[in-house]
Amino acid sequence: KAGVTQTPRYLIKTRGQQVTLSCSPISGHRSVSWYQQTPGQGLQFLFEYFSETQRNKGNFPGRFSGRQFSNSRSEMNVSTLELGDSALYLCASSLRPDSNQPQHFGDGTRLSIL
Amino acid sequence: AQKVTQAQTEISVVEKEDVTLDCVYETRDTTYYLFWYKQPPSGELVFLIRRNSFDEQNEISGRYSWNFQKSTSSFNFTITASQVVDSAVYFCALSELVGYQKVTFGTGTKLQVIP
């Protein structure tokens, strides 16, 4: 069974640009969550999607957005990139938001802003 | 607001020693989940355990054991007979019971097991 797949693995952008990251959940998983990991702030919850709807959102500015498609694949977008957006972005999937199954994480996308 | 504190930033032990990673949490919720995750140098987060607030029974899984004490808001993790492969950053986390994907993580404890 394939795990959570995140693409790309590495990305380099410059300030002011925008970026789109992709996450394909484990087959059958319908809940997808996104997290940002930085040395300074640690792991922080970004948002969670289920059935193409955003159910929860963390404390991030509106430059951070996401969506989920009917096949449960999810994308997150960051516009007007800032240096502080450099981070490892992790995606996690689970069967349902309130399922008894744990989240499974992808390897992450490492975003570097120059 | 929820908060998870992992006071130990880094721990070094010699292989085969036992080590306990501390986790203290704060929440106003009466029902919640607690988690431990492992993040090896390769970067991926690996789920280790989830415990709901109803169940204070300690759990043992091989060399791993967890001590949940609601009275002190702690959820400590012990590795017995540590191995080099245990070297990683370990995160304790807390979430609401409903909609539990909104997880609050601690800052992590970096464990180095020296051969």
mmCIF file with all atom_site columns, C-alpha atoms in Angstrom:
data_model
loop_
_atom_site.group_PDB
_atom_site.id
_atom_site.type_symbol
_atom_site.label_atom_id
_atom_site.label_alt_id
_atom_site.label_comp_id
_atom_site.label_asym_id
_atom_site.label_entity_id
_atom_site.label_seq_id
_atom_site.pdbx_PDB_ins_code
_atom_site.Cartn_x
_atom_site.Cartn_y
_atom_site.Cartn_z
_atom_site.occupancy
_atom_site.B_iso_or_equiv
_atom_site.pdbx_formal_charge
_atom_site.auth_seq_id
_atom_site.auth_comp_id
_atom_site.auth_asym_id
_atom_site.auth_atom_id
_atom_site.pdbx_PDB_model_num
ATOM 1   C CA . LYS A 1 1   ? 0.000   0.000  0.000  1.00 0.00 ? 1   LYS A CA 1
ATOM 2   C CA . ALA A 1 2   ? 1.558   3.271  -1.099 1.00 0.00 ? 2   ALA A CA 1
ATOM 3   C CA . GLY A 1 3   ? 2.128   5.829  1.623  1.00 0.00 ? 3   GLY A CA 1
ATOM 4   C CA . VAL A 1 4   ? 1.407   9.525  1.609  1.00 0.00 ? 4   VAL A CA 1
ATOM 5   C CA . THR A 1 5   ? 3.139   11.112 -1.366 1.00 0.00 ? 5   THR A CA 1
ATOM 6   C CA . GLN A 1 6   ? 4.227   14.698 -1.358 1.00 0.00 ? 6   GLN A CA 1
ATOM 7   C CA . THR A 1 7   ? 5.599   16.512 -4.363 1.00 0.00 ? 7   THR A CA 1
ATOM 8   C CA . PRO A 1 8   ? 7.966   18.066 -4.947 1.00 0.00 ? 8   PRO A CA 1
ATOM 9   C CA . ARG A 1 9   ? 10.461  16.964 -2.299 1.00 0.00 ? 9   ARG A CA 1
ATOM 10  C CA . TYR A 1 10  ? 12.510  20.127 -2.580 1.00 0.00 ? 10  TYR A CA 1
ATOM 11  C CA . LEU A 1 11  ? 11.670  23.560 -3.881 1.00 0.00 ? 11  LEU A CA 1
ATOM 12  C CA . ILE A 1 12  ? 13.543  26.831 -4.092 1.00 0.00 ? 12  ILE A CA 1
ATOM 13  C CA . LYS A 1 13  ? 11.670  30.071 -4.610 1.00 0.00 ? 13  LYS A CA 1
ATOM 14  C CA . THR A 1 14  ? 12.346  33.759 -4.215 1.00 0.00 ? 14  THR A CA 1
ATOM 15  C CA . ARG A 1 15  ? 10.503  36.306 -2.121 1.00 0.00 ? 15  ARG A CA 1
ATOM 16  C CA . GLY A 1 16  ? 7.248   37.468 -3.616 1.00 0.00 ? 16  GLY A CA 1
ATOM 17  C CA . GLN A 1 17  ? 6.653   34.341 -5.662 1.00 0.00 ? 17  GLN A CA 1
ATOM 18  C CA . GLN A 1 18  ? 3.934   31.840 -4.997 1.00 0.00 ? 18  GLN A CA 1
ATOM 19  C CA . VAL A 1 19  ? 4.152   28.094 -4.616 1.00 0.00 ? 19  VAL A CA 1
ATOM 20  C CA . THR A 1 20  ? 1.843   25.093 -4.770 1.00 0.00 ? 20  THR A CA 1
ATOM 21  C CA . LEU A 1 21  ? 2.587   21.880 -2.921 1.00 0.00 ? 21  LEU A CA 1
ATOM 22  C CA . SER A 1 22  ? 0.824   18.617 -3.568 1.00 0.00 ? 22  SER A CA 1
ATOM 23  C CA . CYS A 1 23  ? -0.177  15.728 -1.332 1.00 0.00 ? 23  CYS A CA 1
ATOM 24  C CA . SER A 1 24  ? -1.638  12.396 -2.372 1.00 0.00 ? 24  SER A CA 1
ATOM 25  C CA . PRO A 1 25  ? -3.059  10.559 0.633  1.00 0.00 ? 25  PRO A CA 1
ATOM 26  C CA . ILE A 1 26  ? -3.023  6.848  1.226  1.00 0.00 ? 26  ILE A CA 1
ATOM 27  C CA . SER A 1 27  ? -5.656  5.173  -0.891 1.00 0.00 ? 27  SER A CA 1
ATOM 28  C CA . GLY A 1 28  ? -8.973  5.267  0.924  1.00 0.00 ? 28  GLY A CA 1
ATOM 29  C CA . HIS A 1 29  ? -7.947  8.066  3.257  1.00 0.00 ? 29  HIS A CA 1
ATOM 30  C CA . ARG A 1 30  ? -10.218 11.058 2.968  1.00 0.00 ? 30  ARG A CA 1
ATOM 31  C CA . SER A 1 31  ? -8.808  13.385 5.597  1.00 0.00 ? 31  SER A CA 1
ATOM 32  C CA . VAL A 1 32  ? -5.705  15.399 4.807  1.00 0.00 ? 32  VAL A CA 1
ATOM 33  C CA . SER A 1 33  ? -3.884  17.763 7.130  1.00 0.00 ? 33  SER A CA 1
ATOM 34  C CA . TRP A 1 34  ? -0.966  20.079 6.526  1.00 0.00 ? 34  TRP A CA 1
ATOM 35  C CA . TYR A 1 35  ? 1.756   21.115 8.959  1.00 0.00 ? 35  TYR A CA 1
ATOM 36  C CA . GLN A 1 36  ? 4.670   23.515 8.809  1.00 0.00 ? 36  GLN A CA 1
ATOM 37  C CA . GLN A 1 37  ? 7.922   22.682 10.561 1.00 0.00 ? 37  GLN A CA 1
ATOM 38  C CA . THR A 1 38  ? 10.588  25.323 11.181 1.00 0.00 ? 38  THR A CA 1
ATOM 39  C CA . PRO A 1 39  ? 13.532  25.413 13.579 1.00 0.00 ? 39  PRO A CA 1
ATOM 40  C CA . GLY A 1 40  ? 12.094  28.453 15.312 1.00 0.00 ? 40  GLY A CA 1
ATOM 41  C CA . GLN A 1 41  ? 8.403   27.607 15.588 1.00 0.00 ? 41  GLN A CA 1
ATOM 42  C CA . GLY A 1 42  ? 8.543   23.833 15.537 1.00 0.00 ? 42  GLY A CA 1
ATOM 43  C CA . LEU A 1 43  ? 5.628   21.872 14.135 1.00 0.00 ? 43  LEU A CA 1
ATOM 44  C CA . GLN A 1 44  ? 2.488   23.889 13.566 1.00 0.00 ? 44  GLN A CA 1
ATOM 45  C CA . PHE A 1 45  ? -0.887  22.862 12.228 1.00 0.00 ? 45  PHE A CA 1
ATOM 46  C CA . LEU A 1 46  ? -1.885  24.636 9.030  1.00 0.00 ? 46  LEU A CA 1
ATOM 47  C CA . PHE A 1 47  ? -5.235  23.205 7.987  1.00 0.00 ? 47  PHE A CA 1
ATOM 48  C CA . GLU A 1 48  ? -7.280  20.071 7.583  1.00 0.00 ? 48  GLU A CA 1
ATOM 49  C CA . TYR A 1 49  ? -9.513  18.967 4.730  1.00 0.00 ? 49  TYR A CA 1
ATOM 50  C CA . PHE A 1 50  ? -12.187 16.352 4.519  1.00 0.00 ? 50  PHE A CA 1
ATOM 51  C CA . SER A 1 51  ? -14.578 15.767 1.648  1.00 0.00 ? 51  SER A CA 1
ATOM 52  C CA . GLU A 1 52  ? -13.207 18.798 -0.172 1.00 0.00 ? 52  GLU A CA 1
ATOM 53  C CA . THR A 1 53  ? -14.036 21.058 2.782  1.00 0.00 ? 53  THR A CA 1
ATOM 54  C CA . GLN A 1 54  ? -11.659 22.828 5.107  1.00 0.00 ? 54  GLN A CA 1
ATOM 55  C CA . ARG A 1 55  ? -12.615 21.723 8.600  1.00 0.00 ? 55  ARG A CA 1
ATOM 56  C CA . ASN A 1 56  ? -9.936  23.341 10.713 1.00 0.00 ? 56  ASN A CA 1
ATOM 57  C CA . LYS A 1 57  ? -7.388  26.053 10.216 1.00 0.00 ? 57  LYS A CA 1
ATOM 58  C CA . GLY A 1 58  ? -4.352  26.957 12.230 1.00 0.00 ? 58  GLY A CA 1
ATOM 59  C CA . ASN A 1 59  ? -3.073  30.412 13.028 1.00 0.00 ? 59  ASN A CA 1
ATOM 60  C CA . PHE A 1 60  ? -1.547  31.355 9.682  1.00 0.00 ? 60  PHE A CA 1
ATOM 61  C CA . PRO A 1 61  ? -2.107  34.403 7.470  1.00 0.00 ? 61  PRO A CA 1
ATOM 62  C CA . GLY A 1 62  ? -4.369  34.322 4.468  1.00 0.00 ? 62  GLY A CA 1
ATOM 63  C CA . ARG A 1 63  ? -1.361  33.860 2.180  1.00 0.00 ? 63  ARG A CA 1
ATOM 64  C CA . PHE A 1 64  ? -1.593  30.207 3.124  1.00 0.00 ? 64  PHE A CA 1
ATOM 65  C CA . SER A 1 65  ? -4.474  28.401 1.480  1.00 0.00 ? 65  SER A CA 1
ATOM 66  C CA . GLY A 1 66  ? -5.359  24.941 0.401  1.00 0.00 ? 66  GLY A CA 1
ATOM 67  C CA . ARG A 1 67  ? -7.905  22.775 -1.249 1.00 0.00 ? 67  ARG A CA 1
ATOM 68  C CA . GLN A 1 68  ? -8.883  19.165 -1.601 1.00 0.00 ? 68  GLN A CA 1
ATOM 69  C CA . PHE A 1 69  ? -10.088 17.441 -4.717 1.00 0.00 ? 69  PHE A CA 1
ATOM 70  C CA . SER A 1 70  ? -12.744 14.810 -5.116 1.00 0.00 ? 70  SER A CA 1
ATOM 71  C CA . ASN A 1 71  ? -10.091 12.079 -5.158 1.00 0.00 ? 71  ASN A CA 1
ATOM 72  C CA . SER A 1 72  ? -8.883  13.356 -1.746 1.00 0.00 ? 72  SER A CA 1
ATOM 73  C CA . ARG A 1 73  ? -5.635  14.706 -3.133 1.00 0.00 ? 73  ARG A CA 1
ATOM 74  C CA . SER A 1 74  ? -4.800  18.032 -1.616 1.00 0.00 ? 74  SER A CA 1
ATOM 75  C CA . GLU A 1 75  ? -2.784  21.069 -2.552 1.00 0.00 ? 75  GLU A CA 1
ATOM 76  C CA . MET A 1 76  ? -1.596  23.939 -0.459 1.00 0.00 ? 76  MET A CA 1
ATOM 77  C CA . ASN A 1 77  ? -0.651  27.292 -1.864 1.00 0.00 ? 77  ASN A CA 1
ATOM 78  C CA . VAL A 1 78  ? 1.469   30.037 -0.396 1.00 0.00 ? 78  VAL A CA 1
ATOM 79  C CA . SER A 1 79  ? 1.379   33.411 -2.106 1.00 0.00 ? 79  SER A CA 1
ATOM 80  C CA . THR A 1 80  ? 3.747   36.358 -1.803 1.00 0.00 ? 80  THR A CA 1
ATOM 81  C CA . LEU A 1 81  ? 6.437   34.200 -0.272 1.00 0.00 ? 81  LEU A CA 1
ATOM 82  C CA . GLU A 1 82  ? 8.485   35.553 2.618  1.00 0.00 ? 82  GLU A CA 1
ATOM 83  C CA . LEU A 1 83  ? 11.832  34.390 3.915  1.00 0.00 ? 83  LEU A CA 1
ATOM 84  C CA . GLY A 1 84  ? 10.110  33.058 7.014  1.00 0.00 ? 84  GLY A CA 1
ATOM 85  C CA . ASP A 1 85  ? 8.095   30.638 4.905  1.00 0.00 ? 85  ASP A CA 1
ATOM 86  C CA . SER A 1 86  ? 11.197  28.514 4.472  1.00 0.00 ? 86  SER A CA 1
ATOM 87  C CA . ALA A 1 87  ? 10.207  25.276 6.150  1.00 0.00 ? 87  ALA A CA 1
ATOM 88  C CA . LEU A 1 88  ? 9.463   21.615 5.850  1.00 0.00 ? 88  LEU A CA 1
ATOM 89  C CA . TYR A 1 89  ? 5.794   21.223 4.916  1.00 0.00 ? 89  TYR A CA 1
ATOM 90  C CA . LEU A 1 90  ? 4.307   17.941 6.005  1.00 0.00 ? 90  LEU A CA 1
ATOM 91  C CA . CYS A 1 91  ? 1.084   16.376 4.859  1.00 0.00 ? 91  CYS A CA 1
ATOM 92  C CA . ALA A 1 92  ? -0.738  13.690 6.802  1.00 0.00 ? 92  ALA A CA 1
ATOM 93  C CA . SER A 1 93  ? -3.715  11.562 5.909  1.00 0.00 ? 93  SER A CA 1
ATOM 94  C CA . SER A 1 94  ? -6.166  9.438  7.825  1.00 0.00 ? 94  SER A CA 1
ATOM 95  C CA . LEU A 1 95  ? -9.343  7.576  7.030  1.00 0.00 ? 95  LEU A CA 1
ATOM 96  C CA . ARG A 1 96  ? -11.653 10.188 8.515  1.00 0.00 ? 96  ARG A CA 1
ATOM 97  C CA . PRO A 1 97  ? -11.157 13.247 10.688 1.00 0.00 ? 97  PRO A CA 1
ATOM 98  C CA . ASP A 1 98  ? -12.420 11.519 13.772 1.00 0.00 ? 98  ASP A CA 1
ATOM 99  C CA . SER A 1 99  ? -11.328 8.034  12.949 1.00 0.00 ? 99  SER A CA 1
ATOM 100 C CA . ASN A 1 100 ? -9.572  5.779  15.394 1.00 0.00 ? 100 ASN A CA 1
ATOM 101 C CA . GLN A 1 101 ? -6.797  5.359  12.902 1.00 0.00 ? 101 GLN A CA 1
ATOM 102 C CA . PRO A 1 102 ? -3.645  7.434  13.288 1.00 0.00 ? 102 PRO A CA 1
ATOM 103 C CA . GLN A 1 103 ? -2.380  9.977  10.842 1.00 0.00 ? 103 GLN A CA 1
ATOM 104 C CA . HIS A 1 104 ? 0.207   8.847  8.331  1.00 0.00 ? 104 HIS A CA 1
ATOM 105 C CA . PHE A 1 105 ? 2.748   11.432 7.289  1.00 0.00 ? 105 PHE A CA 1
ATOM 106 C CA . GLY A 1 106 ? 4.511   11.983 4.003  1.00 0.00 ? 106 GLY A CA 1
ATOM 107 C CA . ASP A 1 107 ? 8.208   12.745 3.678  1.00 0.00 ? 107 ASP A CA 1
ATOM 108 C CA . GLY A 1 108 ? 7.485   16.423 3.334  1.00 0.00 ? 108 GLY A CA 1
ATOM 109 C CA . THR A 1 109 ? 8.351   19.183 0.914  1.00 0.00 ? 109 THR A CA 1
ATOM 110 C CA . ARG A 1 110 ? 11.324  21.284 1.902  1.00 0.00 ? 110 ARG A CA 1
ATOM 111 C CA . LEU A 1 111 ? 10.728  24.839 0.727  1.00 0.00 ? 111 LEU A CA 1
ATOM 112 C CA . SER A 1 112 ? 13.594  27.304 0.676  1.00 0.00 ? 112 SER A CA 1
ATOM 113 C CA . ILE A 1 113 ? 13.014  30.984 0.042  1.00 0.00 ? 113 ILE A CA 1
ATOM 114 C CA . LEU A 1 114 ? 15.925  33.043 -1.248 1.00 0.00 ? 114 LEU A CA 1
ATOM 115 C CA . ALA B 2 1   ? -5.579  27.153 24.353 1.00 0.00 ? 1   ALA B CA 1
ATOM 116 C CA . GLN B 2 2   ? -3.635  23.957 24.214 1.00 0.00 ? 2   GLN B CA 1
ATOM 117 C CA . LYS B 2 3   ? 0.052   23.717 25.024 1.00 0.00 ? 3   LYS B CA 1
ATOM 118 C CA . VAL B 2 4   ? 2.570   20.915 25.079 1.00 0.00 ? 4   VAL B CA 1
ATOM 119 C CA . THR B 2 5   ? 5.893   21.297 26.884 1.00 0.00 ? 5   THR B CA 1
ATOM 120 C CA . GLN B 2 6   ? 8.885   19.090 26.302 1.00 0.00 ? 6   GLN B CA 1
ATOM 121 C CA . ALA B 2 7   ? 11.434  20.585 28.634 1.00 0.00 ? 7   ALA B CA 1
ATOM 122 C CA . GLN B 2 8   ? 14.280  18.347 27.498 1.00 0.00 ? 8   GLN B CA 1
ATOM 123 C CA . THR B 2 9   ? 15.731  19.816 24.338 1.00 0.00 ? 9   THR B CA 1
ATOM 124 C CA . GLU B 2 10  ? 18.454  17.227 23.832 1.00 0.00 ? 10  GLU B CA 1
ATOM 125 C CA . ILE B 2 11  ? 19.348  13.992 25.582 1.00 0.00 ? 11  ILE B CA 1
ATOM 126 C CA . SER B 2 12  ? 22.371  11.793 25.021 1.00 0.00 ? 12  SER B CA 1
ATOM 127 C CA . VAL B 2 13  ? 22.554  8.265  26.354 1.00 0.00 ? 13  VAL B CA 1
ATOM 128 C CA . VAL B 2 14  ? 24.872  5.369  25.834 1.00 0.00 ? 14  VAL B CA 1
ATOM 129 C CA . GLU B 2 15  ? 23.444  2.401  24.012 1.00 0.00 ? 15  GLU B CA 1
ATOM 130 C CA . LYS B 2 16  ? 21.515  -0.016 26.239 1.00 0.00 ? 16  LYS B CA 1
ATOM 131 C CA . GLU B 2 17  ? 20.683  2.663  28.783 1.00 0.00 ? 17  GLU B CA 1
ATOM 132 C CA . ASP B 2 18  ? 17.055  3.415  29.563 1.00 0.00 ? 18  ASP B CA 1
ATOM 133 C CA . VAL B 2 19  ? 15.818  6.914  28.803 1.00 0.00 ? 19  VAL B CA 1
ATOM 134 C CA . THR B 2 20  ? 12.618  8.781  29.644 1.00 0.00 ? 20  THR B CA 1
ATOM 135 C CA . LEU B 2 21  ? 11.312  11.647 27.575 1.00 0.00 ? 21  LEU B CA 1
ATOM 136 C CA . ASP B 2 22  ? 9.062   14.032 29.473 1.00 0.00 ? 22  ASP B CA 1
ATOM 137 C CA . CYS B 2 23  ? 5.870   15.623 28.202 1.00 0.00 ? 23  CYS B CA 1
ATOM 138 C CA . VAL B 2 24  ? 3.581   17.983 30.100 1.00 0.00 ? 24  VAL B CA 1
ATOM 139 C CA . TYR B 2 25  ? 0.447   19.358 28.525 1.00 0.00 ? 25  TYR B CA 1
ATOM 140 C CA . GLU B 2 26  ? -2.186  21.993 29.154 1.00 0.00 ? 26  GLU B CA 1
ATOM 141 C CA . THR B 2 27  ? -5.727  21.931 27.869 1.00 0.00 ? 27  THR B CA 1
ATOM 142 C CA . ARG B 2 28  ? -9.140  23.148 28.924 1.00 0.00 ? 28  ARG B CA 1
ATOM 143 C CA . ASP B 2 29  ? -10.765 20.213 27.202 1.00 0.00 ? 29  ASP B CA 1
ATOM 144 C CA . THR B 2 30  ? -11.911 17.375 29.427 1.00 0.00 ? 30  THR B CA 1
ATOM 145 C CA . THR B 2 31  ? -11.491 14.924 26.590 1.00 0.00 ? 31  THR B CA 1
ATOM 146 C CA . TYR B 2 32  ? -8.485  14.892 24.325 1.00 0.00 ? 32  TYR B CA 1
ATOM 147 C CA . TYR B 2 33  ? -5.890  12.743 22.598 1.00 0.00 ? 33  TYR B CA 1
ATOM 148 C CA . LEU B 2 34  ? -2.189  12.557 23.351 1.00 0.00 ? 34  LEU B CA 1
ATOM 149 C CA . PHE B 2 35  ? 0.400   11.346 20.860 1.00 0.00 ? 35  PHE B CA 1
ATOM 150 C CA . TRP B 2 36  ? 4.044   10.563 20.505 1.00 0.00 ? 36  TRP B CA 1
ATOM 151 C CA . TYR B 2 37  ? 5.792   10.805 17.145 1.00 0.00 ? 37  TYR B CA 1
ATOM 152 C CA . LYS B 2 38  ? 9.332   10.002 16.109 1.00 0.00 ? 38  LYS B CA 1
ATOM 153 C CA . GLN B 2 39  ? 11.184  12.002 13.470 1.00 0.00 ? 39  GLN B CA 1
ATOM 154 C CA . PRO B 2 40  ? 14.405  10.292 12.378 1.00 0.00 ? 40  PRO B CA 1
ATOM 155 C CA . PRO B 2 41  ? 17.094  12.233 10.508 1.00 0.00 ? 41  PRO B CA 1
ATOM 156 C CA . SER B 2 42  ? 15.409  11.367 7.216  1.00 0.00 ? 42  SER B CA 1
ATOM 157 C CA . GLY B 2 43  ? 12.597  13.730 8.173  1.00 0.00 ? 43  GLY B CA 1
ATOM 158 C CA . GLU B 2 44  ? 9.373   11.767 8.037  1.00 0.00 ? 44  GLU B CA 1
ATOM 159 C CA . LEU B 2 45  ? 7.143   11.736 11.084 1.00 0.00 ? 45  LEU B CA 1
ATOM 160 C CA . VAL B 2 46  ? 6.379   8.289  12.413 1.00 0.00 ? 46  VAL B CA 1
ATOM 161 C CA . PHE B 2 47  ? 3.360   7.734  14.600 1.00 0.00 ? 47  PHE B CA 1
ATOM 162 C CA . LEU B 2 48  ? 4.192   5.841  17.811 1.00 0.00 ? 48  LEU B CA 1
ATOM 163 C CA . ILE B 2 49  ? 1.128   5.977  20.021 1.00 0.00 ? 49  ILE B CA 1
ATOM 164 C CA . ARG B 2 50  ? -2.183  7.686  20.595 1.00 0.00 ? 50  ARG B CA 1
ATOM 165 C CA . ARG B 2 51  ? -3.856  7.745  23.977 1.00 0.00 ? 51  ARG B CA 1
ATOM 166 C CA . ASN B 2 52  ? -7.246  9.222  24.747 1.00 0.00 ? 52  ASN B CA 1
ATOM 167 C CA . SER B 2 53  ? -7.883  11.038 27.991 1.00 0.00 ? 53  SER B CA 1
ATOM 168 C CA . PHE B 2 54  ? -10.330 8.387  29.185 1.00 0.00 ? 54  PHE B CA 1
ATOM 169 C CA . ASP B 2 55  ? -7.667  5.744  29.338 1.00 0.00 ? 55  ASP B CA 1
ATOM 170 C CA . GLU B 2 56  ? -4.942  6.242  31.925 1.00 0.00 ? 56  GLU B CA 1
ATOM 171 C CA . GLN B 2 57  ? -3.639  2.727  31.636 1.00 0.00 ? 57  GLN B CA 1
ATOM 172 C CA . ASN B 2 58  ? 0.051   2.624  30.921 1.00 0.00 ? 58  ASN B CA 1
ATOM 173 C CA . GLU B 2 59  ? 1.115   0.937  27.740 1.00 0.00 ? 59  GLU B CA 1
ATOM 174 C CA . ILE B 2 60  ? 4.122   -1.127 26.780 1.00 0.00 ? 60  ILE B CA 1
ATOM 175 C CA . SER B 2 61  ? 5.128   -1.980 23.241 1.00 0.00 ? 61  SER B CA 1
ATOM 176 C CA . GLY B 2 62  ? 8.399   -3.826 23.053 1.00 0.00 ? 62  GLY B CA 1
ATOM 177 C CA . ARG B 2 63  ? 11.110  -1.530 24.347 1.00 0.00 ? 63  ARG B CA 1
ATOM 178 C CA . TYR B 2 64  ? 8.719   1.423  24.441 1.00 0.00 ? 64  TYR B CA 1
ATOM 179 C CA . SER B 2 65  ? 6.432   2.307  27.322 1.00 0.00 ? 65  SER B CA 1
ATOM 180 C CA . TRP B 2 66  ? 4.225   5.254  28.082 1.00 0.00 ? 66  TRP B CA 1
ATOM 181 C CA . ASN B 2 67  ? 3.127   6.622  31.443 1.00 0.00 ? 67  ASN B CA 1
ATOM 182 C CA . PHE B 2 68  ? -0.009  8.762  31.291 1.00 0.00 ? 68  PHE B CA 1
ATOM 183 C CA . GLN B 2 69  ? -0.877  10.630 34.485 1.00 0.00 ? 69  GLN B CA 1
ATOM 184 C CA . LYS B 2 70  ? -3.866  12.882 34.169 1.00 0.00 ? 70  LYS B CA 1
ATOM 185 C CA . SER B 2 71  ? -3.384  14.256 37.686 1.00 0.00 ? 71  SER B CA 1
ATOM 186 C CA . THR B 2 72  ? -0.073  15.804 36.700 1.00 0.00 ? 72  THR B CA 1
ATOM 187 C CA . SER B 2 73  ? -0.950  16.364 33.016 1.00 0.00 ? 73  SER B CA 1
ATOM 188 C CA . SER B 2 74  ? 1.988   14.294 31.921 1.00 0.00 ? 74  SER B CA 1
ATOM 189 C CA . PHE B 2 75  ? 2.501   11.701 29.229 1.00 0.00 ? 75  PHE B CA 1
ATOM 190 C CA . ASN B 2 76  ? 6.054   10.430 29.513 1.00 0.00 ? 76  ASN B CA 1
ATOM 191 C CA . PHE B 2 77  ? 7.767   8.054  27.130 1.00 0.00 ? 77  PHE B CA 1
ATOM 192 C CA . THR B 2 78  ? 10.436  5.549  28.172 1.00 0.00 ? 78  THR B CA 1
ATOM 193 C CA . ILE B 2 79  ? 12.751  3.635  25.877 1.00 0.00 ? 79  ILE B CA 1
ATOM 194 C CA . THR B 2 80  ? 14.310  0.621  27.541 1.00 0.00 ? 80  THR B CA 1
ATOM 195 C CA . ALA B 2 81  ? 17.707  -0.659 26.445 1.00 0.00 ? 81  ALA B CA 1
ATOM 196 C CA . SER B 2 82  ? 18.139  2.131  23.915 1.00 0.00 ? 82  SER B CA 1
ATOM 197 C CA . GLN B 2 83  ? 19.644  1.435  20.505 1.00 0.00 ? 83  GLN B CA 1
ATOM 198 C CA . VAL B 2 84  ? 21.409  3.640  17.994 1.00 0.00 ? 84  VAL B CA 1
ATOM 199 C CA . VAL B 2 85  ? 18.359  3.406  15.716 1.00 0.00 ? 85  VAL B CA 1
ATOM 200 C CA . ASP B 2 86  ? 16.367  5.174  18.414 1.00 0.00 ? 86  ASP B CA 1
ATOM 201 C CA . SER B 2 87  ? 18.303  8.369  17.673 1.00 0.00 ? 87  SER B CA 1
ATOM 202 C CA . ALA B 2 88  ? 15.711  10.848 16.474 1.00 0.00 ? 88  ALA B CA 1
ATOM 203 C CA . VAL B 2 89  ? 13.635  13.813 17.517 1.00 0.00 ? 89  VAL B CA 1
ATOM 204 C CA . TYR B 2 90  ? 10.601  12.771 19.504 1.00 0.00 ? 90  TYR B CA 1
ATOM 205 C CA . PHE B 2 91  ? 7.479   14.904 19.578 1.00 0.00 ? 91  PHE B CA 1
ATOM 206 C CA . CYS B 2 92  ? 4.668   14.794 22.069 1.00 0.00 ? 92  CYS B CA 1
ATOM 207 C CA . ALA B 2 93  ? 1.360   16.172 20.819 1.00 0.00 ? 93  ALA B CA 1
ATOM 208 C CA . LEU B 2 94  ? -2.175  16.925 21.947 1.00 0.00 ? 94  LEU B CA 1
ATOM 209 C CA . SER B 2 95  ? -5.427  17.238 20.071 1.00 0.00 ? 95  SER B CA 1
ATOM 210 C CA . GLU B 2 96  ? -9.102  17.705 20.591 1.00 0.00 ? 96  GLU B CA 1
ATOM 211 C CA . LEU B 2 97  ? -11.037 14.486 20.830 1.00 0.00 ? 97  LEU B CA 1
ATOM 212 C CA . VAL B 2 98  ? -13.434 15.606 18.131 1.00 0.00 ? 98  VAL B CA 1
ATOM 213 C CA . GLY B 2 99  ? -11.763 16.861 15.008 1.00 0.00 ? 99  GLY B CA 1
ATOM 214 C CA . TYR B 2 100 ? -8.531  15.542 16.319 1.00 0.00 ? 100 TYR B CA 1
ATOM 215 C CA . GLN B 2 101 ? -6.508  16.424 13.307 1.00 0.00 ? 101 GLN B CA 1
ATOM 216 C CA . LYS B 2 102 ? -5.847  19.868 14.770 1.00 0.00 ? 102 LYS B CA 1
ATOM 217 C CA . VAL B 2 103 ? -2.798  18.787 16.680 1.00 0.00 ? 103 VAL B CA 1
ATOM 218 C CA . THR B 2 104 ? -0.615  20.886 18.951 1.00 0.00 ? 104 THR B CA 1
ATOM 219 C CA . PHE B 2 105 ? 2.969   19.684 19.057 1.00 0.00 ? 105 PHE B CA 1
ATOM 220 C CA . GLY B 2 106 ? 5.668   20.114 21.647 1.00 0.00 ? 106 GLY B CA 1
ATOM 221 C CA . THR B 2 107 ? 9.006   21.463 20.567 1.00 0.00 ? 107 THR B CA 1
ATOM 222 C CA . GLY B 2 108 ? 10.541  18.007 20.479 1.00 0.00 ? 108 GLY B CA 1
ATOM 223 C CA . THR B 2 109 ? 13.333  16.225 22.308 1.00 0.00 ? 109 THR B CA 1
ATOM 224 C CA . LYS B 2 110 ? 16.373  15.229 20.311 1.00 0.00 ? 110 LYS B CA 1
ATOM 225 C CA . LEU B 2 111 ? 17.640  11.873 21.489 1.00 0.00 ? 111 LEU B CA 1
ATOM 226 C CA . GLN B 2 112 ? 21.117  10.752 20.615 1.00 0.00 ? 112 GLN B CA 1
ATOM 227 C CA . VAL B 2 113 ? 22.062  7.197  21.419 1.00 0.00 ? 113 VAL B CA 1
ATOM 228 C CA . ILE B 2 114 ? 25.816  6.743  21.460 1.00 0.00 ? 114 ILE B CA 1
ATOM 229 C CA . PRO B 2 115 ? 27.193  3.331  20.565 1.00 0.00 ? 115 PRO B CA 1
#
